[in-house]
Amino acid sequence: MVIELSSDKLQRLKELPNIARCEEFPGGNTIAYPPKPMQEEKPPVDKESRQANGDSPRPVELYTLRPQCLPEKGSTTEVSVSHVDSPVHFFIHYKNNWETIDTLSSKLNDFFQAQSNKNDLLPTVEEGTFCCAQFTEDDSWYRARITESYTKGDTPLAQVIYVDFGNHEPLSASRLRLLRKEHAELPMMAVLCALDGAVPSSGDKWRHCLSGEI
């Protein structure tokens, strides 16, 4: 639409704050351009701060455990056998770690038996994650590592190995908890061993062994 304005009104029009710019053309014609419509600014969405149910998760730190240092080659040390799968796959404890293992177990159970720490669930069940797991035989808590994750129906499950002892079992995700920093300071207490030159006496597989047989 074209509107003829006096020079005085045209000057006032140019000075209005809602005029983006003016263009003058030969013949005394001037076009005044209004600004573009303002778009409503939307707050940025932090994708990592939302879960499927809409809740915002708290920050989670995952810790790893280092392996136990091995004695020097040719030296001797007193040990105890903590778990046996076969003569070529079993775990030991160094004698000088026995008291440390008992103290660690007490600290873990005191911490996770407390009512305030019963909701310290793992955010996800992923292979390779270090965590704390509740052993089915005594319902006590031990440090563990997830070696396999899978689902049965709608229930997330995990195969775990107890890294301070060497035994393993399948568990539901409800029996897993986050590994806290104060519980990750010590290395894994169980040391994997194998008997040099051991072979099965019959067949190509080892039968299940007890620690007393080695």
XYZ file of C-alpha atoms in Angstrom:
214
model
C 0.000 0.000 0.000
C 1.328 3.475 -0.929
C 0.708 6.437 1.390
C 1.678 10.001 0.530
C 3.165 11.858 3.518
C 4.352 15.386 3.988
C 8.071 15.934 4.425
C 7.549 16.728 8.097
C 5.627 13.477 8.759
C 8.118 11.522 6.697
C 10.991 12.798 8.849
C 9.153 11.799 12.027
C 8.464 8.375 10.502
C 12.179 7.818 9.896
C 12.895 8.548 13.545
C 10.459 5.955 14.906
C 12.212 3.096 16.785
C 10.182 0.388 15.072
C 11.358 1.346 11.574
C 14.212 -0.871 10.446
C 15.430 1.310 7.534
C 14.309 3.772 4.887
C 15.240 3.909 1.216
C 14.815 7.057 -0.887
C 14.265 6.817 -4.627
C 14.233 9.376 -7.434
C 11.052 11.414 -7.583
C 10.929 11.920 -3.837
C 9.636 8.456 -3.072
C 10.694 6.817 0.204
C 10.103 3.271 1.361
C 10.086 2.594 5.093
C 10.736 -1.001 6.121
C 9.334 -2.247 9.423
C 11.503 -4.686 11.419
C 11.045 -8.439 11.127
C 8.627 -9.961 13.624
C 10.405 -10.865 16.856
C 10.643 -14.613 17.406
C 10.087 -15.939 20.863
C 13.339 -17.172 22.306
C 13.205 -20.717 23.582
C 15.490 -21.842 26.392
C 18.181 -24.306 25.280
C 17.458 -27.930 26.089
C 20.242 -29.822 27.740
C 19.851 -33.292 26.229
C 22.033 -34.837 28.859
C 19.938 -33.442 31.696
C 16.768 -35.285 30.764
C 15.821 -38.917 31.102
C 13.087 -40.822 29.339
C 10.719 -40.182 32.225
C 11.492 -36.456 32.204
C 13.462 -36.461 35.444
C 16.823 -34.724 35.621
C 19.530 -37.174 36.774
C 22.181 -36.157 39.255
C 25.824 -36.101 38.100
C 27.393 -39.566 38.145
C 31.094 -40.410 38.332
C 32.251 -43.904 37.396
C 35.532 -45.185 38.800
C 37.841 -47.973 37.681
C 40.063 -50.291 39.727
C 43.717 -50.970 39.006
C 45.178 -54.497 39.137
C 47.257 -55.776 42.044
C 51.033 -55.377 41.753
C 52.834 -58.676 41.160
C 55.846 -59.791 43.215
C 59.269 -59.730 41.608
C 60.181 -62.698 39.438
C 61.959 -65.365 41.449
C 60.684 -64.120 44.806
C 58.322 -66.016 47.101
C 55.257 -64.814 48.982
C 52.611 -66.492 51.107
C 49.135 -66.600 49.545
C 45.692 -68.124 49.990
C 43.388 -69.340 47.244
C 40.155 -67.336 47.113
C 38.354 -68.922 44.131
C 39.012 -71.711 41.609
C 37.474 -72.265 38.186
C 40.190 -74.653 37.013
C 43.938 -75.261 37.551
C 44.614 -72.740 34.785
C 42.140 -70.143 36.020
C 42.044 -69.428 39.752
C 42.505 -66.465 42.092
C 44.721 -65.870 45.110
C 45.153 -63.342 47.928
C 48.514 -62.162 49.181
C 48.855 -62.771 52.916
C 49.777 -59.138 53.553
C 46.378 -58.106 52.119
C 44.170 -60.304 54.323
C 43.493 -57.606 56.911
C 42.957 -54.979 54.208
C 40.332 -57.180 52.525
C 38.424 -57.645 55.798
C 38.494 -53.897 56.498
C 37.305 -53.076 52.977
C 34.412 -55.550 53.226
C 33.293 -54.008 56.524
C 33.382 -50.490 55.068
C 31.370 -51.503 52.011
C 28.655 -53.172 54.056
C 28.430 -50.363 56.594
C 28.021 -47.901 53.729
C 25.441 -49.767 51.622
C 23.378 -51.024 54.544
C 22.711 -47.420 55.534
C 19.213 -46.284 54.567
C 20.512 -43.104 52.890
C 22.578 -45.100 50.369
C 20.008 -47.636 49.206
C 19.084 -45.549 46.156
C 22.638 -45.389 44.772
C 21.676 -47.439 41.701
C 23.764 -47.682 38.554
C 22.442 -45.359 35.806
C 23.035 -48.079 33.192
C 24.198 -51.699 33.203
C 27.108 -51.855 30.764
C 29.854 -54.401 30.221
C 33.156 -53.346 31.767
C 31.656 -51.087 34.449
C 33.078 -51.381 37.953
C 30.438 -51.295 40.669
C 29.418 -52.764 44.015
C 27.254 -55.871 43.978
C 25.197 -57.712 46.578
C 26.292 -61.354 46.720
C 23.309 -63.714 46.704
C 24.721 -66.185 49.244
C 25.099 -63.749 52.139
C 23.504 -60.485 50.863
C 26.755 -58.678 51.630
C 28.272 -56.032 49.364
C 31.505 -56.486 47.422
C 33.328 -54.683 44.661
C 32.595 -56.132 41.235
C 32.905 -55.676 37.490
C 30.173 -56.290 34.931
C 31.418 -58.828 32.377
C 28.134 -59.171 30.468
C 24.814 -57.324 30.371
C 21.534 -58.644 28.993
C 17.786 -58.628 29.611
C 15.348 -61.355 30.525
C 11.892 -60.179 29.638
C 11.876 -56.585 30.858
C 14.440 -57.197 33.612
C 18.011 -55.937 33.075
C 20.573 -58.506 34.252
C 24.346 -58.601 34.560
C 27.041 -61.240 34.894
C 29.526 -59.915 37.446
C 32.889 -60.995 38.798
C 33.792 -60.054 42.367
C 37.179 -58.486 41.755
C 38.473 -58.938 45.311
C 37.756 -62.691 45.343
C 37.360 -63.974 41.769
C 33.958 -65.666 42.009
C 31.178 -64.675 39.629
C 27.410 -64.882 39.279
C 24.422 -63.384 37.415
C 22.552 -60.597 39.197
C 19.605 -58.321 38.591
C 20.343 -54.621 38.232
C 18.572 -53.981 41.545
C 21.523 -55.623 43.355
C 24.107 -53.290 41.801
C 25.276 -49.941 43.148
C 27.686 -47.205 42.132
C 31.317 -47.606 43.106
C 32.225 -44.575 45.206
C 35.599 -42.840 45.046
C 36.491 -43.833 48.598
C 35.869 -47.493 47.683
C 38.021 -47.348 44.529
C 41.323 -46.345 46.119
C 42.584 -49.901 46.667
C 43.529 -52.158 43.734
C 41.646 -55.347 42.959
C 42.605 -57.764 45.732
C 42.184 -61.019 43.765
C 45.088 -62.035 41.517
C 44.419 -64.338 38.560
C 46.778 -67.321 38.354
C 47.373 -70.521 36.370
C 49.474 -73.612 37.061
C 52.289 -73.817 34.562
C 52.031 -76.905 32.344
C 48.681 -78.084 33.765
C 46.469 -79.984 31.296
C 43.196 -81.847 31.848
C 43.657 -85.572 32.457
C 40.791 -86.534 30.154
C 38.996 -84.702 27.410
C 39.668 -81.101 26.520
C 37.846 -79.369 29.373
C 38.483 -78.954 33.072
C 35.829 -80.061 35.491
C 34.763 -77.676 38.224
C 37.398 -77.559 40.959
C 37.316 -76.657 44.627
C 39.977 -74.457 46.182
C 41.034 -77.368 48.445
C 42.053 -79.424 45.431
C 44.789 -77.007 44.371
